[in-house]
Amino acid sequence: MNISGEKERMIGNGRIFGVVAFGLLCALLLIFVVNLSINTSSGVRGYVAGEGYWAKAQKEAALHLSNYIITEDPAKYEHFKSVLRVIEGDRIGREELQKDDFDYDVAYEGFITGKNHPDDVDDMINLLRRFQGFSHVNEAIETWPAGDEKIGELRKFAADIHSVIQNSDTVSLVQKTRWMENLETLDHELTDLEYSFSLAMGNMARLINEILRWSTISLGLILIFIGVWITLRFYQSTQTYTKLIKESEEQLKNILDNSKDFLYKLNLKTRSYEFVSPGVYDMLGYEKQVYIEGGIPFVLSITHPDDLKRMNREIEKYDELSSKDFLSETQFRLQTKSGEYKWVSNVRSLIHDEQGNATAIVGVVRDISTQKQQERTIKESLKEKELLLKEIHHRVKNNLAIISSLLELQKEGVSEDVQNMLSSSQARIKSIAKVHEKLYESTTLSDINLNTYISEITEEIKRAYLSDNRNIDIQMDLAPLTVDINSAIPIGLILNELINNAYKHAFNGLNSGTLKVLLNVINDKVELSIESDGNKMDKNFDINDSDSLGMTLIEVLVQRIDGQLDISQDEWTRFKITFNLKQEMVS
């Protein structure tokens, strides 16, 4: 039943969407038709007015020419030619519009010269281009050139008269009478053409207005029908949604009444609670009305003394509260009606007005006493484990120290070669013990400051080889870096072998020299370099062919950290280990 109802609602919504879309289309068409009607009427008005200016110019030209015939005053002839510029402008505009690739600016300037109003020119151009296929427009267009042709005859007639007057001492009355008769004939012919043009434009205006009026009425009726239909559908939908809202309200009421959390809305201006859900009773034992009437002072009165100062600081910020300073969650203790304290979590949000000012807080309060108890248990357990790990690292370090001491005892009564081997083993054991010492001192019990670790190992080896007759300058440039124990031990052993090797071989027989220990972090790569300026290695030296335990150990340890060893020498002998490492830079 629910699936069927949902399907029907989807179909109904689809129909409404279709009708609304059709209505919008009709509205757009109506706007287009009305706009077209206004523009067309403006264009027709422009042509009618333009025809009046054209006729007036023609009549004035005939009058000036007749005065010129009578008076033979050259100024009258100049007035005649000046008046005809209006008609010439209209001719230029018309001829340009009849071209396929017409120039808008030329047509516009032509109609302006014809004294047409600038606000009407655009509509006149659009009318002639848009409706030139209509019979009435064609009739007007065909009449217009005939008028221009007659104006040409009038212009030539006037030029002939002007030529005779200019070249003769006197013109007979008979000649002037004949000219006047011819002028009157031309004037009547032009008047007939003007009437035909006006009649064609009037017929076109009536036809277009009739079409547009009925189009407007039809579209208007369609929109009215759609509006009525949508109104009825909206009324039916409103009834349905009202029922759904009531059902939703009932469901929400059931949820609020049975929720272990309680919801609230606090008005920041009045500092009073506008809403508190019934769940407050189950959590704290107070009726919601007590909470609403008591407001913030009541909440503070049941807040744990250790949390009260912090809560007061938060409430003081309510006067100028912003989203930046607002805490979305606070945790504190509230006293129940029975006297016990419960930890609660207050998850909340700000409500803003149209100007963006905070006006209210809405939130959900949840009992987290059990969670807090579990957190305390976990913290105590972690503390115990941390103490245990520290003790383990401390004991491992002590045990390694005992082993080193035992090796020291073994040196008595053995050859120098055996003593050197035991010393090398002691140095390796000390480098491992140093790792556990650093872990014991670390707060994380998992990470070691590699730069500090390298510095201390280097200083210990330096002290072991310290002599009045030998002055080896050790220079260290170590970037801050933290690593875990799995990386620290191999790195420490590699460093131990390389520095010891430098003292034994690079500075053998030398009283002075420089040893550089460098640690750099470049992008995701770590570079550890040991450089010495003492004795050089054999040019044919190959670590893969070396039978030295130290070199073999270095090669194995470099592979363990997925690194690469590069050996080079010029004025310096360099051992550079490059490896990838998930590191965290420390300040």
Coordinates of C-alpha atoms in Angstrom, one line a residue:
M1 CA 0.0 0.0 0.0
N2 CA 2.8 2.4 0.9
I3 CA 4.7 1.6 -2.3
S4 CA 1.5 2.2 -4.4
G5 CA 0.8 5.5 -2.6
E6 CA 4.4 6.7 -3.1
K7 CA 4.2 5.8 -6.8
E8 CA 0.9 7.8 -7.1
R9 CA 2.5 10.8 -5.4
M10 CA 5.4 10.6 -7.8
I11 CA 3.1 10.5 -10.8
G12 CA 1.1 13.4 -9.4
N13 CA 4.2 15.5 -8.7
G14 CA 5.3 14.7 -12.3
R15 CA 2.0 16.0 -13.7
I16 CA 2.2 19.1 -11.6
F17 CA 5.7 19.7 -12.7
G18 CA 4.6 19.3 -16.4
V19 CA 1.7 21.7 -16.0
V20 CA 3.9 24.3 -14.2
A21 CA 6.5 24.0 -16.9
F22 CA 3.9 24.5 -19.6
G23 CA 2.5 27.4 -17.6
L24 CA 5.9 29.0 -17.4
L25 CA 6.3 28.5 -21.2
C26 CA 3.0 30.2 -21.8
A27 CA 3.9 33.0 -19.5
L28 CA 7.2 33.5 -21.4
L29 CA 5.3 33.5 -24.6
L30 CA 2.8 36.0 -23.2
I31 CA 5.7 38.3 -22.2
F32 CA 7.2 37.9 -25.7
V33 CA 3.9 38.6 -27.4
V34 CA 3.1 41.6 -25.3
N35 CA 6.7 43.0 -25.8
L36 CA 6.4 42.3 -29.6
S37 CA 3.0 44.1 -29.6
I38 CA 4.5 47.1 -27.9
N39 CA 7.5 47.2 -30.1
T40 CA 5.3 46.7 -33.3
S41 CA 3.0 49.5 -32.2
S42 CA 5.9 51.7 -31.5
G43 CA 7.4 50.9 -35.0
V44 CA 4.1 51.6 -36.7
R45 CA 3.7 54.8 -34.8
G46 CA 7.2 55.7 -35.9
Y47 CA 6.4 55.1 -39.5
V48 CA 3.1 57.0 -39.3
A49 CA 4.9 59.9 -37.7
G50 CA 7.7 59.6 -40.2
E51 CA 5.2 59.7 -43.0
G52 CA 3.9 62.9 -41.6
Y53 CA 7.4 64.5 -41.6
W54 CA 7.9 63.1 -45.1
A55 CA 4.6 64.7 -46.3
K56 CA 5.4 68.0 -44.5
A57 CA 8.8 68.1 -46.1
Q58 CA 7.3 67.4 -49.5
K59 CA 4.7 70.2 -49.1
E60 CA 7.3 72.6 -47.8
A61 CA 9.5 71.8 -50.8
A62 CA 6.7 72.4 -53.2
L63 CA 5.9 75.7 -51.5
H64 CA 9.5 76.9 -51.6
L65 CA 9.8 75.9 -55.2
S66 CA 6.6 77.8 -56.1
N67 CA 7.9 80.9 -54.2
Y68 CA 11.1 80.6 -56.1
I69 CA 9.2 80.5 -59.5
I70 CA 7.3 83.6 -58.5
T71 CA 10.1 85.6 -56.8
E72 CA 13.2 84.1 -58.5
D73 CA 14.9 84.5 -55.1
P74 CA 17.9 82.1 -54.9
A75 CA 17.3 81.7 -51.1
K76 CA 13.9 80.0 -51.8
Y77 CA 15.7 77.5 -54.0
E78 CA 18.2 76.7 -51.2
H79 CA 15.3 76.3 -48.8
F80 CA 13.7 73.8 -51.3
K81 CA 16.9 71.7 -51.3
S82 CA 17.3 71.9 -47.6
V83 CA 13.8 70.6 -46.9
L84 CA 14.3 67.6 -49.2
R85 CA 17.2 66.3 -46.9
V86 CA 14.5 64.9 -44.6
I87 CA 13.1 62.8 -47.5
E88 CA 16.6 61.8 -48.6
G89 CA 17.4 60.5 -45.1
D90 CA 14.3 58.2 -45.1
R91 CA 15.3 57.0 -48.5
I92 CA 18.8 56.1 -47.3
G93 CA 17.4 54.2 -44.3
R94 CA 14.9 52.2 -46.4
E95 CA 17.4 51.2 -49.1
E96 CA 19.9 50.0 -46.4
L97 CA 17.3 47.9 -44.7
Q98 CA 16.3 46.1 -47.9
K99 CA 19.9 44.8 -48.2
D100 CA 20.6 41.2 -47.0
D101 CA 23.7 42.4 -45.0
F102 CA 22.4 45.8 -44.0
D103 CA 24.5 48.2 -41.9
Y104 CA 22.5 49.1 -38.8
D105 CA 24.4 52.4 -38.2
V106 CA 23.7 53.6 -41.8
A107 CA 20.0 52.8 -41.5
Y108 CA 19.8 54.5 -38.0
E109 CA 21.5 57.7 -39.2
G110 CA 19.2 57.8 -42.3
F111 CA 16.0 57.6 -40.2
I112 CA 17.4 60.2 -37.7
T113 CA 18.0 62.6 -40.7
G114 CA 14.4 61.9 -41.6
K115 CA 13.5 63.6 -38.2
N116 CA 12.2 60.3 -36.8
H117 CA 12.4 60.1 -33.0
P118 CA 15.5 58.2 -31.7
D119 CA 13.3 56.1 -29.4
D120 CA 11.2 54.8 -32.3
V121 CA 14.1 54.1 -34.8
D122 CA 15.0 50.7 -33.3
D123 CA 11.4 49.6 -33.5
M124 CA 11.0 50.9 -37.0
I125 CA 14.1 49.0 -38.2
N126 CA 12.8 45.8 -36.5
L127 CA 9.3 46.2 -37.9
L128 CA 10.5 46.5 -41.5
R129 CA 13.0 43.6 -41.1
R130 CA 10.7 41.3 -39.1
F131 CA 7.4 41.8 -41.1
Q132 CA 8.6 42.5 -44.6
G133 CA 7.0 39.3 -45.8
F134 CA 3.5 40.6 -44.9
S135 CA 1.4 41.9 -47.8
H136 CA 0.6 45.2 -46.2
V137 CA 4.3 45.8 -45.4
N138 CA 5.2 44.9 -49.0
E139 CA 2.6 47.3 -50.3
A140 CA 4.1 50.1 -48.2
I141 CA 7.6 49.2 -49.2
E142 CA 6.6 49.2 -52.9
T143 CA 4.8 52.6 -52.5
W144 CA 7.8 54.2 -50.8
P145 CA 10.2 53.8 -53.8
A146 CA 7.6 55.2 -56.0
G147 CA 7.4 58.3 -53.8
D148 CA 11.2 58.6 -53.8
E149 CA 11.1 58.4 -57.6
K150 CA 8.6 61.2 -57.7
I151 CA 10.8 63.2 -55.4
G152 CA 13.6 62.6 -57.9
E153 CA 11.4 64.0 -60.6
L154 CA 10.6 67.0 -58.4
R155 CA 14.3 67.6 -57.7
K156 CA 15.1 67.4 -61.5
F157 CA 12.2 69.7 -62.3
A158 CA 13.4 72.3 -59.8
A159 CA 17.0 72.0 -61.1
D160 CA 15.7 72.7 -64.7
I161 CA 13.8 75.8 -63.4
H162 CA 16.8 77.0 -61.5
S163 CA 19.0 76.6 -64.6
V164 CA 16.5 78.7 -66.8
I165 CA 16.1 81.4 -64.2
Q166 CA 19.9 81.7 -63.7
N167 CA 20.6 81.8 -67.4
S168 CA 17.8 84.2 -68.5
D169 CA 17.4 87.9 -67.9
T170 CA 13.6 87.5 -67.6
V171 CA 11.2 84.6 -67.5
S172 CA 7.8 85.1 -69.1
L173 CA 4.6 84.8 -67.2
V174 CA 3.4 82.1 -69.5
Q175 CA 6.5 80.0 -68.6
K176 CA 6.0 80.5 -64.9
T177 CA 2.3 79.5 -65.2
R178 CA 3.3 76.3 -67.0
W179 CA 5.8 75.5 -64.3
M180 CA 3.2 76.1 -61.6
E181 CA 0.8 73.7 -63.3
N182 CA 3.5 71.0 -63.6
L183 CA 4.4 71.5 -59.9
E184 CA 0.8 71.2 -58.9
T185 CA 0.5 67.9 -60.9
L186 CA 3.6 66.5 -59.1
D187 CA 2.3 67.6 -55.8
H188 CA -1.0 65.7 -56.4
E189 CA 0.8 62.6 -57.5
L190 CA 3.0 62.6 -54.3
T191 CA -0.1 63.2 -52.2
D192 CA -1.7 60.1 -53.7
L193 CA 1.4 58.0 -52.9
E194 CA 1.5 59.4 -49.3
Y195 CA -2.1 58.3 -48.9
S196 CA -1.4 54.8 -50.2
F197 CA 1.6 54.4 -47.9
S198 CA -0.4 55.5 -44.8
L199 CA -3.3 53.2 -45.8
A200 CA -0.9 50.2 -46.1
M201 CA 0.7 50.9 -42.8
G202 CA -2.7 51.4 -41.1
N203 CA -3.9 48.0 -42.5
M204 CA -0.7 46.3 -41.3
A205 CA -1.0 47.8 -37.8
R206 CA -4.6 46.6 -37.5
L207 CA -3.7 43.1 -38.7
I208 CA -0.8 42.8 -36.4
N209 CA -2.7 44.2 -33.4
E210 CA -5.5 41.7 -34.1
I211 CA -3.1 38.8 -34.2
L212 CA -1.3 39.9 -31.1
R213 CA -4.5 40.7 -29.2
W214 CA -6.0 37.2 -29.8
S215 CA -2.6 35.6 -29.0
T216 CA -2.5 37.5 -25.7
I217 CA -6.1 36.6 -24.8
S218 CA -5.5 32.9 -25.6
L219 CA -2.3 32.7 -23.6
G220 CA -4.0 34.6 -20.7
L221 CA -6.9 32.2 -20.6
I222 CA -4.4 29.3 -20.6
L223 CA -2.6 30.8 -17.7
I224 CA -5.8 31.4 -15.8
F225 CA -6.8 27.8 -16.3
I226 CA -3.4 26.6 -15.1
G227 CA -3.6 28.9 -12.1
V228 CA -7.0 27.6 -11.1
W229 CA -5.8 24.0 -11.5
I230 CA -2.6 24.6 -9.5
T231 CA -4.6 26.3 -6.8
L232 CA -6.9 23.3 -6.5
R233 CA -4.0 21.0 -6.5
F234 CA -2.3 23.1 -3.9
Y235 CA -5.4 23.1 -1.7
Q236 CA -5.5 19.3 -1.9
S237 CA -1.8 19.0 -1.2
T238 CA -2.1 21.3 1.7
Q239 CA -4.7 19.1 3.2
T240 CA -2.5 16.1 2.7
Y241 CA 0.6 17.8 4.1
T242 CA -1.3 19.1 7.1
K243 CA -2.2 15.5 7.9
L244 CA 1.4 14.4 7.4
I245 CA 2.6 17.3 9.6
K246 CA 0.3 16.2 12.4
E247 CA 1.5 12.7 12.1
S248 CA 5.1 13.9 12.2
E249 CA 4.4 16.0 15.2
E250 CA 2.9 13.0 17.0
Q251 CA 6.0 10.9 16.1
L252 CA 8.3 13.7 17.2
K253 CA 6.4 14.0 20.5
N254 CA 6.7 10.3 21.1
I255 CA 10.5 10.5 20.4
L256 CA 10.9 13.4 22.8
D257 CA 8.8 11.9 25.5
N258 CA 10.7 8.6 25.3
S259 CA 14.2 9.9 24.7
K260 CA 16.9 9.6 27.4
D261 CA 18.4 12.9 26.2
F262 CA 16.6 16.2 26.5
L263 CA 16.5 19.0 24.0
Y264 CA 16.3 22.7 24.7
K265 CA 16.1 26.2 23.1
L266 CA 17.7 29.1 25.0
N267 CA 16.8 32.7 24.0
L268 CA 20.1 34.7 24.2
K269 CA 18.3 38.0 24.6
T270 CA 16.1 37.1 27.6
R271 CA 18.4 34.3 28.9
S272 CA 15.3 32.1 29.3
Y273 CA 14.5 28.7 28.0
E274 CA 11.8 28.7 25.4
F275 CA 11.6 24.9 25.1
V276 CA 12.8 22.0 27.2
S277 CA 11.9 18.4 26.3
P278 CA 10.4 16.0 28.9
G279 CA 13.6 13.9 28.9
V280 CA 15.0 16.3 31.6
Y281 CA 12.9 14.5 34.1
D282 CA 14.3 11.1 33.4
M283 CA 17.9 12.4 33.5
L284 CA 17.8 14.8 36.4
G285 CA 14.5 14.3 38.1
Y286 CA 13.2 17.8 37.5
E287 CA 10.0 18.7 35.7
K288 CA 10.7 20.6 32.5
Q289 CA 8.7 23.6 33.8
V290 CA 11.2 23.9 36.7
Y291 CA 14.0 24.1 34.1
I292 CA 12.1 26.7 32.0
E293 CA 11.1 28.9 34.8
G294 CA 14.5 28.7 36.6
G295 CA 16.5 29.5 33.4
I296 CA 20.2 29.9 33.6
P297 CA 20.4 30.7 37.3
F298 CA 18.7 27.3 38.0
V299 CA 21.3 25.5 35.8
L300 CA 24.1 27.2 37.6
S301 CA 22.7 26.3 41.0
I302 CA 22.9 22.6 40.2
T303 CA 26.3 22.8 38.4
H304 CA 29.2 21.1 40.2
P305 CA 31.4 23.6 42.0
D306 CA 34.5 22.5 40.0
D307 CA 32.7 23.3 36.7
L308 CA 31.0 26.5 37.9
K309 CA 33.8 29.0 37.1
R310 CA 34.1 27.6 33.6
M311 CA 30.4 27.7 33.0
N312 CA 30.2 31.3 34.2
R313 CA 32.9 32.3 31.7
E314 CA 31.0 30.8 28.8
I315 CA 27.7 32.5 29.9
E316 CA 29.5 35.9 30.0
K317 CA 30.3 35.5 26.3
Y318 CA 26.6 35.3 25.4
D319 CA 26.4 39.1 25.1
E320 CA 28.6 39.2 22.1
L321 CA 28.5 35.6 20.9
S322 CA 29.9 34.7 17.5
S323 CA 30.3 31.4 15.7
K324 CA 34.1 31.7 16.0
D325 CA 34.1 31.8 19.8
F326 CA 31.2 29.4 20.2
L327 CA 31.9 26.0 21.6
S328 CA 29.7 23.4 19.8
E329 CA 30.1 20.9 22.8
T330 CA 30.6 21.4 26.5
Q331 CA 30.9 18.8 29.2
F332 CA 30.1 19.4 32.9
R333 CA 28.4 17.9 35.9
L334 CA 24.8 18.6 37.0
Q335 CA 23.2 17.6 40.3
T336 CA 20.1 15.5 40.1
K337 CA 17.1 16.1 42.3
S338 CA 18.3 13.1 44.5
G339 CA 21.6 14.9 45.1
E340 CA 24.1 12.9 43.0
Y341 CA 26.1 14.5 40.2
K342 CA 26.0 13.3 36.6
W343 CA 28.4 14.1 33.8
V344 CA 26.5 15.5 30.8
S345 CA 27.4 16.5 27.2
N346 CA 25.8 19.6 25.8
V347 CA 26.0 19.5 22.0
R348 CA 24.6 22.8 20.7
S349 CA 24.2 25.2 17.7
L350 CA 23.6 28.9 17.2
I351 CA 20.5 30.3 15.6
H352 CA 21.0 33.6 13.7
D353 CA 18.5 36.3 12.5
E354 CA 18.4 37.8 9.1
Q355 CA 21.3 40.2 10.0
G356 CA 23.5 37.3 11.1
N357 CA 23.2 38.1 14.8
A358 CA 23.0 35.1 17.2
T359 CA 19.6 35.0 18.8
A360 CA 19.3 31.6 20.4
I361 CA 21.0 28.3 21.2
V362 CA 19.5 24.9 20.5
G363 CA 21.1 21.8 22.0
V364 CA 20.9 18.2 23.1
V365 CA 22.0 17.2 26.6
R366 CA 23.1 13.6 27.1
D367 CA 24.1 11.7 30.2
I368 CA 27.8 10.6 29.7
S369 CA 28.5 9.5 33.3
T370 CA 29.1 5.9 32.2
Q371 CA 31.4 7.1 29.4
K372 CA 33.4 9.3 31.9
Q373 CA 33.8 6.4 34.2
Q374 CA 35.1 4.3 31.3
E375 CA 37.5 7.1 30.4
R376 CA 38.9 7.2 33.9
T377 CA 39.3 3.5 33.9
I378 CA 41.2 3.6 30.6
K379 CA 43.4 6.5 31.7
E380 CA 44.3 4.6 34.9
S381 CA 45.1 1.5 32.9
L382 CA 47.2 3.5 30.4
K383 CA 49.1 5.1 33.2
E384 CA 49.9 1.7 34.7
K385 CA 51.1 0.5 31.3
E386 CA 53.2 3.6 30.8
L387 CA 54.9 3.0 34.1
L388 CA 55.4 -0.7 33.2
L389 CA 56.9 0.3 29.8
K390 CA 59.2 2.8 31.4
E391 CA 60.3 0.1 33.9
I392 CA 60.9 -2.4 31.1
H393 CA 63.1 0.1 29.1
H394 CA 65.0 1.0 32.3
R395 CA 65.7 -2.6 33.0
V396 CA 66.7 -3.4 29.4
K397 CA 69.1 -0.5 29.6
N398 CA 70.5 -1.7 32.9
N399 CA 70.8 -5.2 31.6
L400 CA 72.7 -4.0 28.6
A401 CA 75.0 -2.0 30.9
I402 CA 75.7 -5.2 32.8
I403 CA 76.5 -7.0 29.6
S404 CA 78.9 -4.2 28.7
S405 CA 80.5 -4.5 32.1
L406 CA 81.0 -8.2 31.7
L407 CA 82.7 -7.6 28.3
E408 CA 84.9 -5.1 30.0
L409 CA 86.0 -7.8 32.5
Q410 CA 86.6 -10.2 29.6
K411 CA 89.3 -7.8 28.3
E412 CA 91.7 -8.8 31.0
G413 CA 94.3 -11.4 30.0
V414 CA 93.4 -11.4 26.3
S415 CA 95.2 -10.2 23.2
E416 CA 94.9 -6.7 21.9
D417 CA 92.9 -7.9 18.9
V418 CA 90.4 -9.6 21.2
Q419 CA 90.2 -6.4 23.3
N420 CA 89.4 -4.3 20.2
M421 CA 86.7 -6.8 19.2
L422 CA 85.2 -6.6 22.7
S423 CA 85.4 -2.8 22.7
S424 CA 83.5 -2.7 19.4
S425 CA 80.8 -5.0 20.9
Q426 CA 80.6 -2.7 23.9
A427 CA 80.1 0.3 21.7
R428 CA 77.3 -1.4 19.8
I429 CA 75.7 -2.5 23.0
K430 CA 75.9 1.1 24.3
S431 CA 74.2 2.5 21.2
I432 CA 71.3 0.1 21.8
A433 CA 71.2 0.9 25.5
K434 CA 71.0 4.6 24.6
V435 CA 67.8 4.0 22.6
H436 CA 66.1 2.4 25.6
E437 CA 67.4 5.3 27.8
K438 CA 65.8 7.8 25.4
L439 CA 62.5 5.8 25.4
Y440 CA 62.6 5.7 29.2
E441 CA 63.0 9.5 29.2
S442 CA 60.4 10.1 26.5
T443 CA 56.8 11.1 27.3
T444 CA 55.4 9.0 24.4
L445 CA 57.4 5.8 25.1
S446 CA 57.5 5.2 21.3
D447 CA 59.3 8.0 19.6
I448 CA 63.0 9.2 19.9
N449 CA 64.5 12.5 19.0
L450 CA 67.0 11.3 16.4
N451 CA 69.0 14.5 16.4
T452 CA 69.5 14.3 20.2
Y453 CA 70.3 10.6 20.0
I454 CA 72.9 11.1 17.3
S455 CA 74.5 14.0 19.2
E456 CA 74.9 12.0 22.4
I457 CA 76.3 8.8 20.7
T458 CA 78.8 11.0 18.8
E459 CA 79.9 12.7 22.0
E460 CA 80.3 9.3 23.8
I461 CA 82.5 8.0 21.0
K462 CA 84.5 11.2 21.0
R463 CA 85.2 10.8 24.8
A464 CA 86.3 7.2 24.3
Y465 CA 89.0 8.4 21.8
L466 CA 89.9 11.6 23.7
S467 CA 93.7 12.1 23.9
D468 CA 96.1 14.9 24.6
N469 CA 98.0 14.1 21.5
R470 CA 95.0 14.0 19.2
N471 CA 92.6 16.9 18.4
I472 CA 89.7 15.8 16.3
D473 CA 87.1 18.5 15.6
I474 CA 83.6 17.1 15.4
Q475 CA 81.0 19.3 13.6
M476 CA 77.3 18.4 13.8
D477 CA 74.4 19.8 11.7
L478 CA 71.3 17.8 12.7
A479 CA 67.8 18.5 11.6
P480 CA 65.0 17.9 14.2
L481 CA 63.5 14.5 13.6
T482 CA 61.6 11.8 15.5
V483 CA 61.7 8.1 14.8
D484 CA 60.5 4.9 16.5
I485 CA 62.6 2.2 18.1
N486 CA 62.6 0.0 15.0
S487 CA 64.5 2.7 13.1
A488 CA 66.5 4.2 15.9
I489 CA 68.5 1.0 16.7
P490 CA 69.8 0.3 13.2
I491 CA 70.6 4.0 12.7
G492 CA 72.5 4.1 16.0
L493 CA 74.5 1.0 15.1
I494 CA 75.3 2.4 11.6
L495 CA 76.5 5.7 13.2
N496 CA 78.5 3.8 15.8
E497 CA 80.4 1.8 13.1
L498 CA 81.1 4.7 10.8
I499 CA 82.4 7.1 13.6
N500 CA 84.5 4.3 15.2
N501 CA 85.8 3.4 11.7
A502 CA 86.8 7.1 11.1
Y503 CA 88.7 7.3 14.4
K504 CA 90.4 3.9 13.7
H505 CA 91.3 4.4 10.1
A506 CA 90.7 8.0 8.8
F507 CA 92.6 9.6 11.6
N508 CA 95.1 6.8 12.3
G509 CA 98.5 8.4 12.8
L510 CA 97.1 11.9 12.6
N511 CA 97.0 14.4 15.5
S512 CA 94.2 16.6 14.1
G513 CA 91.3 16.4 11.7
T514 CA 87.6 17.2 11.2
L515 CA 84.7 14.9 11.4
K516 CA 81.2 16.0 10.2
V517 CA 78.0 14.4 11.2
L518 CA 75.1 15.6 9.1
L519 CA 71.3 14.8 9.3
N520 CA 69.0 16.4 6.7
V521 CA 65.4 15.9 5.8
I522 CA 64.6 16.6 2.1
N523 CA 60.9 16.1 1.2
D524 CA 60.3 12.4 2.0
K525 CA 64.0 11.5 2.2
V526 CA 66.3 11.4 5.1
E527 CA 70.1 11.8 4.6
L528 CA 72.7 10.8 7.2
S529 CA 76.3 11.6 6.3
I530 CA 79.6 11.0 8.0
E531 CA 82.4 12.9 6.4
S532 CA 86.1 13.0 7.4
D533 CA 89.2 14.8 6.0
G534 CA 91.8 12.3 7.2
N535 CA 93.3 9.3 5.5
K536 CA 91.8 8.2 2.2
M537 CA 90.5 4.8 1.5
D538 CA 91.9 2.5 -1.1
K539 CA 90.7 3.6 -4.6
N540 CA 89.6 0.0 -5.3
F541 CA 87.7 -0.3 -2.0
D542 CA 84.3 -2.1 -2.5
I543 CA 82.1 -2.7 0.6
N544 CA 80.7 -5.8 -1.0
D545 CA 84.2 -7.3 -1.1
S546 CA 85.2 -6.2 2.4
D547 CA 85.7 -8.9 5.0
S548 CA 85.3 -6.4 7.8
L549 CA 82.6 -7.2 10.3
G550 CA 81.8 -3.5 10.7
M551 CA 81.3 -2.9 7.0
T552 CA 79.2 -6.1 6.7
L553 CA 77.1 -4.9 9.7
I554 CA 76.7 -1.5 8.0
E555 CA 75.5 -3.1 4.8
V556 CA 73.0 -5.3 6.6
L557 CA 71.6 -2.4 8.7
V558 CA 71.2 -0.1 5.7
Q559 CA 69.1 -2.8 4.0
R560 CA 67.1 -3.2 7.2
I561 CA 65.9 0.4 7.0
D562 CA 65.4 0.1 3.2
G563 CA 68.2 2.6 2.6
Q564 CA 71.0 3.2 0.2
L565 CA 74.7 3.7 1.0
D566 CA 76.8 6.0 -1.2
I567 CA 80.6 6.2 -0.6
S568 CA 82.6 9.0 -2.3
Q569 CA 85.8 10.8 -1.7
D570 CA 87.7 13.9 -2.9
E571 CA 89.2 16.1 -0.2
W572 CA 86.7 14.4 2.1
T573 CA 85.7 10.8 2.5
R574 CA 81.9 10.6 2.7
F575 CA 79.5 7.8 3.8
K576 CA 75.9 8.9 3.0
I577 CA 72.9 6.8 3.9
T578 CA 69.6 7.8 2.2
F579 CA 66.3 6.2 3.3
N580 CA 62.6 6.8 3.3
L581 CA 61.0 7.4 6.7
K582 CA 57.7 8.3 8.1
Q583 CA 59.0 11.1 10.3
E584 CA 57.5 13.9 12.3
M585 CA 59.5 17.1 12.4
V586 CA 59.9 18.5 15.9
S587 CA 60.7 22.1 17.0

